[in-house]
Coordinates of C-alpha atoms in Angstrom, one line a residue:
M1362 CA 74.2 15.7 58.1
A1363 CA 72.1 18.7 57.2
Q1364 CA 69.5 19.9 59.7
V1365 CA 66.0 19.7 58.5
D1366 CA 63.4 22.2 59.9
T1367 CA 60.2 20.4 60.8
P1368 CA 56.8 22.0 61.4
E1369 CA 57.0 21.2 65.1
A1370 CA 60.3 23.2 65.4
G1371 CA 58.6 26.2 63.7
Q1372 CA 55.6 26.0 66.0
G1373 CA 58.0 26.0 69.0
A1374 CA 59.7 29.2 67.9
V1375 CA 56.4 30.9 67.3
G1376 CA 55.2 29.7 70.8
R1377 CA 58.3 31.2 72.4
R1378 CA 57.7 34.5 70.6
D1379 CA 54.0 34.5 71.7
S1380 CA 55.0 33.7 75.2
G1381 CA 57.5 36.6 75.3
A1382 CA 55.0 39.0 73.9
G1383 CA 52.4 37.8 76.5
T1384 CA 54.8 38.3 79.3
W1385 CA 55.7 41.8 77.9
R1386 CA 52.0 42.7 77.7
A1387 CA 51.3 41.4 81.2
G1388 CA 54.2 43.5 82.5
I1389 CA 52.8 46.6 80.9
R1390 CA 49.4 45.9 82.5
R1391 CA 51.0 45.4 85.9
A1392 CA 52.9 48.6 85.5
I1393 CA 49.7 50.5 84.6
R1394 CA 47.9 49.1 87.6
V1395 CA 50.8 50.0 89.9
G1396 CA 51.1 53.5 88.4
S1397 CA 47.4 54.2 88.7
R1398 CA 47.2 52.8 92.3
P1399 CA 47.2 55.7 94.9
G1400 CA 50.4 56.0 96.9
P1401 CA 50.4 55.5 100.7
W1402 CA 49.9 59.2 101.3
K1403 CA 46.8 59.2 99.1
R1404 CA 45.1 56.1 100.5
G1405 CA 42.4 56.3 103.2
P1406 CA 41.5 60.0 103.0
V1407 CA 38.2 59.2 104.8
L1408 CA 40.1 57.5 107.7
A1409 CA 42.5 60.5 107.9
A1410 CA 39.6 62.9 108.0
L1411 CA 37.9 60.9 110.8
A1412 CA 41.1 60.8 112.8
L1413 CA 41.5 64.6 112.6
L1414 CA 37.8 65.1 113.5
L1415 CA 38.2 62.9 116.5
G1416 CA 41.2 64.8 117.7
L1417 CA 39.6 68.1 117.2
F1418 CA 36.4 66.9 119.0
M1419 CA 38.4 65.9 122.1
L1420 CA 40.6 69.0 121.9
L1421 CA 37.7 71.4 121.6
H1422 CA 35.1 69.6 123.7
A1423 CA 34.5 72.7 125.8
K1424 CA 33.3 74.5 122.7
I1425 CA 30.5 72.0 122.1
P1426 CA 27.3 74.0 122.9
N1427 CA 25.2 72.9 125.8
R1428 CA 22.1 74.8 124.8
I1429 CA 21.3 72.1 122.2
G1430 CA 20.2 69.2 124.3
G1431 CA 23.1 69.5 126.7
L1432 CA 25.4 68.0 124.1
G1433 CA 28.5 69.5 125.7
S1434 CA 27.9 68.0 129.1
L1435 CA 26.9 64.7 127.6
A1436 CA 30.1 64.5 125.5
E1437 CA 32.2 65.5 128.5
T1438 CA 30.6 62.8 130.7
F1439 CA 31.9 60.0 128.5
L1440 CA 34.9 61.9 127.1
P1441 CA 37.5 59.2 128.1
W1442 CA 35.7 56.6 126.1
F1443 CA 36.2 58.4 122.8
G1444 CA 39.7 57.1 123.0
L1445 CA 38.4 53.7 121.9
F1446 CA 37.9 55.1 118.4
V1447 CA 41.7 55.4 118.1
P1448 CA 42.4 51.6 117.8
V1449 CA 39.5 51.2 115.4
L1450 CA 40.8 53.9 113.1
L1451 CA 44.3 52.5 113.5
A1452 CA 43.1 49.0 112.3
G1453 CA 41.5 50.7 109.3
A1454 CA 44.7 52.6 108.5
L1455 CA 46.8 49.5 108.7
W1456 CA 44.4 47.6 106.5
R1457 CA 44.4 50.4 103.9
R1458 CA 48.2 50.9 104.3
S1459 CA 47.4 54.6 104.6
A1460 CA 50.3 56.7 105.7
S1461 CA 48.1 59.9 105.9
A1462 CA 45.7 58.2 108.3
M1463 CA 48.5 57.0 110.5
V1464 CA 49.9 60.5 110.8
A1465 CA 46.5 62.0 111.4
L1466 CA 45.9 59.6 114.3
L1467 CA 48.7 61.3 116.2
L1468 CA 46.4 64.2 116.9
P1469 CA 43.7 62.2 118.9
V1470 CA 46.4 60.2 120.6
V1471 CA 48.3 63.2 121.8
V1472 CA 45.0 65.0 122.9
W1473 CA 43.7 61.9 124.8
L1474 CA 47.0 61.4 126.6
N1475 CA 47.1 65.1 127.5
L1476 CA 43.6 64.8 129.0
F1477 CA 43.8 61.4 130.6
G1478 CA 47.3 60.1 130.5
G1479 CA 47.9 61.2 134.1
L1480 CA 45.2 58.8 135.3
L1481 CA 46.9 55.7 133.8
G1482 CA 49.5 55.3 136.5
D1483 CA 49.2 54.6 140.2
K1484 CA 49.7 57.8 142.1
S1485 CA 48.9 56.4 145.5
H1486 CA 51.4 56.0 148.3
A1487 CA 51.4 54.8 151.9
G1488 CA 50.2 57.0 154.7
G1489 CA 47.1 58.8 155.7
D1490 CA 45.8 60.3 159.0
L1491 CA 42.2 59.7 158.1
T1492 CA 40.2 57.5 155.7
V1493 CA 37.0 58.8 154.3
A1494 CA 34.5 56.8 152.2
E1495 CA 31.2 57.4 150.4
Q1496 CA 28.5 55.4 148.8
N1497 CA 25.1 55.9 147.2
V1498 CA 23.4 53.0 148.9
N1499 CA 20.5 52.9 146.5
A1500 CA 16.9 53.4 147.7
D1501 CA 16.0 50.0 146.3
N1502 CA 19.0 48.2 147.8
P1503 CA 17.8 44.6 148.5
D1504 CA 20.4 44.0 151.2
P1505 CA 21.0 47.1 153.4
V1506 CA 22.2 45.0 156.2
G1507 CA 24.9 43.4 154.1
T1508 CA 25.8 46.8 152.6
A1509 CA 26.2 48.4 156.1
R1510 CA 28.4 45.5 157.3
D1511 CA 30.6 45.7 154.2
L1512 CA 31.1 49.4 154.6
A1513 CA 31.8 49.1 158.4
A1514 CA 34.5 46.6 157.5
S1515 CA 36.1 49.0 155.0
G1516 CA 38.2 50.7 157.6
A1517 CA 36.9 54.1 156.9
D1518 CA 37.0 56.6 159.8
V1519 CA 34.3 58.8 158.2
L1520 CA 31.6 57.3 156.1
A1521 CA 29.0 59.2 154.0
L1522 CA 25.8 57.5 152.7
V1523 CA 23.4 59.1 150.3
E1524 CA 20.0 58.0 148.9
L1525 CA 18.8 56.9 152.3
T1526 CA 15.2 56.0 152.8
P1527 CA 13.1 56.3 156.0
R1528 CA 12.7 52.5 155.9
A1529 CA 16.4 51.7 155.5
T1530 CA 17.9 54.5 157.7
G1531 CA 17.1 52.6 160.9
T1532 CA 18.9 49.6 159.5
Y1533 CA 22.1 51.6 158.7
E1534 CA 22.0 53.3 162.1
R1535 CA 21.7 49.9 163.9
E1536 CA 24.3 48.1 161.9
L1537 CA 26.9 51.0 161.9
A1538 CA 26.4 52.0 165.6
K1539 CA 29.2 49.8 166.9
T1540 CA 31.8 51.0 164.5
Y1541 CA 30.7 54.6 164.3
P1542 CA 29.6 56.2 167.7
Y1543 CA 28.8 59.5 166.0
H1544 CA 26.4 60.1 163.2
T1545 CA 24.0 62.5 161.7
V1546 CA 21.2 62.1 159.1
Q1547 CA 19.7 65.0 157.3
G1548 CA 16.9 63.8 155.1
T1549 CA 18.3 61.3 152.6
V1550 CA 22.0 61.9 153.3
G1551 CA 24.0 61.0 156.4
L1552 CA 27.5 60.9 157.9
W1553 CA 28.9 58.2 160.3
S1554 CA 32.1 58.9 162.1
R1555 CA 34.5 57.5 164.6
L1556 CA 35.2 61.1 165.7
P1557 CA 32.9 63.6 167.2
L1558 CA 30.7 65.8 165.0
S1559 CA 29.4 69.3 165.5
D1560 CA 27.8 72.3 163.8
T1561 CA 25.7 70.0 161.5
R1562 CA 23.3 71.7 159.2
P1563 CA 21.3 70.8 156.0
I1564 CA 22.0 72.4 152.7
D1565 CA 19.0 72.9 150.4
I1566 CA 20.2 72.0 147.0
M1567 CA 16.8 71.1 145.5
D1568 CA 14.3 73.8 146.6
Y1569 CA 16.2 76.8 145.5
G1570 CA 14.9 80.1 144.2
P1571 CA 12.0 82.4 144.8
L1572 CA 9.6 79.6 145.7
A1573 CA 11.9 77.8 148.1
D1574 CA 10.5 79.6 151.2
T1575 CA 7.0 78.4 150.3
V1576 CA 7.9 74.7 150.8
P1577 CA 7.1 73.5 154.4
V1578 CA 10.2 72.8 156.5
D1579 CA 9.2 69.3 157.3
K1580 CA 8.8 68.5 153.6
K1581 CA 12.1 70.1 152.8
M1582 CA 13.9 68.1 155.5
A1583 CA 12.4 64.8 154.5
S1584 CA 13.8 65.1 151.0
N1585 CA 17.0 67.0 151.9
R1586 CA 20.0 65.9 149.9
A1587 CA 23.1 67.7 151.3
L1588 CA 24.6 68.6 154.6
R1589 CA 27.6 70.2 156.2
T1590 CA 29.2 69.2 159.4
T1591 CA 32.5 69.4 161.3
V1592 CA 34.6 66.4 162.3
A1593 CA 36.9 66.9 165.3
T1594 CA 40.3 65.4 164.5
D1595 CA 43.6 65.3 166.3
H1596 CA 44.8 67.9 163.8
G1597 CA 41.9 70.3 164.2
P1598 CA 38.5 70.7 162.6
L1599 CA 37.7 69.1 159.3
T1600 CA 34.6 70.5 157.4
V1601 CA 32.8 67.7 155.6
Y1602 CA 30.1 68.2 153.0
V1603 CA 27.9 65.3 151.9
A1604 CA 25.8 65.7 148.8
H1605 CA 23.5 63.8 146.4
L1606 CA 22.9 66.1 143.5
G1607 CA 19.8 65.8 141.3
S1608 CA 19.6 63.1 138.7
V1609 CA 20.3 63.6 135.0
R1610 CA 18.3 62.1 132.2
V1611 CA 18.7 61.4 128.5
N1612 CA 15.5 61.6 126.5
P1613 CA 14.6 62.4 122.9
E1614 CA 12.9 65.7 123.7
A1615 CA 15.3 67.3 126.1
G1616 CA 18.5 65.5 125.2
F1617 CA 20.9 65.4 128.2
W1618 CA 18.6 66.9 130.9
T1619 CA 20.7 68.3 133.8
A1620 CA 18.6 71.2 135.1
S1621 CA 18.0 69.8 138.6
R1622 CA 21.6 68.7 139.0
D1623 CA 23.0 72.0 137.8
I1624 CA 20.9 73.9 140.3
G1625 CA 22.4 71.8 143.1
V1626 CA 25.9 72.3 141.7
R1627 CA 25.5 76.1 141.9
V1628 CA 24.2 75.9 145.5
L1629 CA 26.9 73.6 146.6
D1630 CA 29.5 75.7 144.9
K1631 CA 28.3 78.8 146.8
A1632 CA 28.1 76.8 150.1
V1633 CA 31.7 75.7 149.8
A1634 CA 32.8 79.2 148.8
T1635 CA 31.1 80.9 151.7
G1636 CA 31.6 78.1 154.2
P1637 CA 34.5 77.5 156.7
R1638 CA 38.0 78.0 155.2
G1639 CA 40.8 75.6 155.8
R1640 CA 40.4 71.8 155.6
V1641 CA 37.5 70.6 153.6
V1642 CA 36.2 67.3 152.2
L1643 CA 33.3 66.9 149.9
L1644 CA 31.8 63.4 149.7
G1645 CA 28.9 62.5 147.4
D1646 CA 27.1 61.2 144.4
L1647 CA 27.3 64.3 142.1
N1648 CA 25.6 62.6 139.2
G1649 CA 28.3 63.8 136.9
T1650 CA 32.0 63.4 136.0
L1651 CA 34.5 66.2 136.8
D1652 CA 35.1 66.6 133.1
D1653 CA 31.6 68.0 132.8
R1654 CA 31.8 71.9 132.6
A1655 CA 29.0 72.2 135.1
F1656 CA 31.5 71.4 137.9
A1657 CA 34.0 74.1 137.0
G1658 CA 33.1 76.2 140.0
I1659 CA 33.6 73.3 142.5
T1660 CA 36.8 72.0 140.9
S1661 CA 38.2 75.5 141.1
Q1662 CA 37.9 75.3 144.8
L1663 CA 38.5 71.6 145.5
R1664 CA 40.6 68.9 143.9
S1665 CA 39.8 65.3 143.2
A1666 CA 41.4 62.7 145.5
Q1667 CA 41.2 60.2 142.6
D1668 CA 43.0 62.5 140.2
A1669 CA 45.7 63.3 142.8
A1670 CA 46.3 59.9 144.4
G1671 CA 44.3 57.3 142.6
D1672 CA 45.0 54.4 140.3
G1673 CA 43.1 54.6 137.0
F1674 CA 39.8 56.3 136.3
G1675 CA 38.0 54.9 139.4
F1676 CA 34.6 54.4 137.6
T1677 CA 31.7 53.8 140.0
W1678 CA 28.5 53.6 138.0
P1679 CA 26.8 51.3 137.2
A1680 CA 28.2 48.8 139.7
K1681 CA 27.9 45.8 137.3
F1682 CA 29.8 47.5 134.5
P1683 CA 31.1 51.0 135.6
V1684 CA 31.5 53.5 132.8
A1685 CA 31.7 56.8 134.7
R1686 CA 32.9 58.1 138.0
I1687 CA 30.0 60.1 139.4
D1688 CA 30.8 59.4 143.1
Q1689 CA 33.4 61.8 144.2
I1690 CA 35.8 62.7 147.0
L1691 CA 37.1 66.2 146.7
V1692 CA 39.4 67.9 149.1
R1693 CA 41.1 71.2 150.1
G1694 CA 43.7 71.9 152.7
V1695 CA 44.6 68.2 153.2
E1696 CA 46.8 65.9 151.1
P1697 CA 45.3 62.8 149.4
D1698 CA 47.6 59.9 149.9
S1699 CA 45.6 57.3 148.1
S1700 CA 42.2 56.9 146.5
W1701 CA 40.4 53.7 145.5
V1702 CA 37.1 52.0 144.7
L1703 CA 35.7 49.6 147.2
P1704 CA 34.1 46.2 146.3
A1705 CA 30.5 46.1 145.2
T1706 CA 27.7 45.9 147.8
G1707 CA 24.0 45.6 147.2
S1708 CA 23.8 49.1 145.6
D1709 CA 24.0 50.0 141.9
H1710 CA 26.9 52.3 142.8
L1711 CA 30.4 51.3 143.9
P1712 CA 31.7 52.8 147.1
V1713 CA 34.8 55.0 147.0
A1714 CA 37.4 55.7 149.6
A1715 CA 40.5 57.9 150.1
A1716 CA 43.2 58.3 152.7
I1717 CA 44.1 61.9 153.5
S1718 CA 46.8 63.4 155.7
W1719 CA 47.7 66.8 157.1

């Protein structure tokens, strides 16, 4: 039987030709889109640039000028936290599938690890001939009795307290007397000890310069913020400095204002340099992190117990959500075995402690 072409059969053939042509055109459009789409090395140029800038910022932080609102010291105070930008940029690089941004992120990662990677592990070990501790007890502490009892129970052999007030000093003396038979208070700073103290003297870190001699002695002593004393140990004398450096401020006019603190840093630096040689411990609220360039003179003479024998960054302030370690234990001539942050008391600073040995 002869095959008869019907209109429907013709329409089917045309439909198949149109479908094939449509598929062919769609393929061309896809190829054009793929060809015009930037490759993985060309994607995310802004992310790559930001990653490189972050790395260079951390690498060259010492070059940031301080004469403009103290920007250098401000950046160095919170330098570890700039590492948080790395996972943010990483998430953006993964979302954009940017190979260039991923490679650029290696710079800030390597720089951050070089600066702070050593603090990530626990470097403490058992031992210690003497335990020292320090806390800024806060002039507005609502519970000095509780704070004193918590610190007495810490096991410290030598305890430094700063930001003492005339009203609260008697409370600390009374509550700590049983644990610490020896103590000295020089203005707003004090040291309590299980071991005898001698050769105690104040260090004027506030009234410094040509006008210092015009300030009455009683007024200077009332507001004194640093001292030096000698602790008699079984291994010989240990020179102990206690200091509460001037406060820093951030404001729109002056930026990061550190003038008062920096004067104290220079005086304390000189006091340590010209003081007794041998075994030295510095305890105090220095109102700055040791990454801050202002402390270069002190850190060239003393080393941080937290850096040498701590676990982590050991942030101390503010107590409710610590973001910086401004309470320090620095040593020379002794070996830090461990360093740690004590539980919160009624203060806005966390106390710090370290075990040292000879």
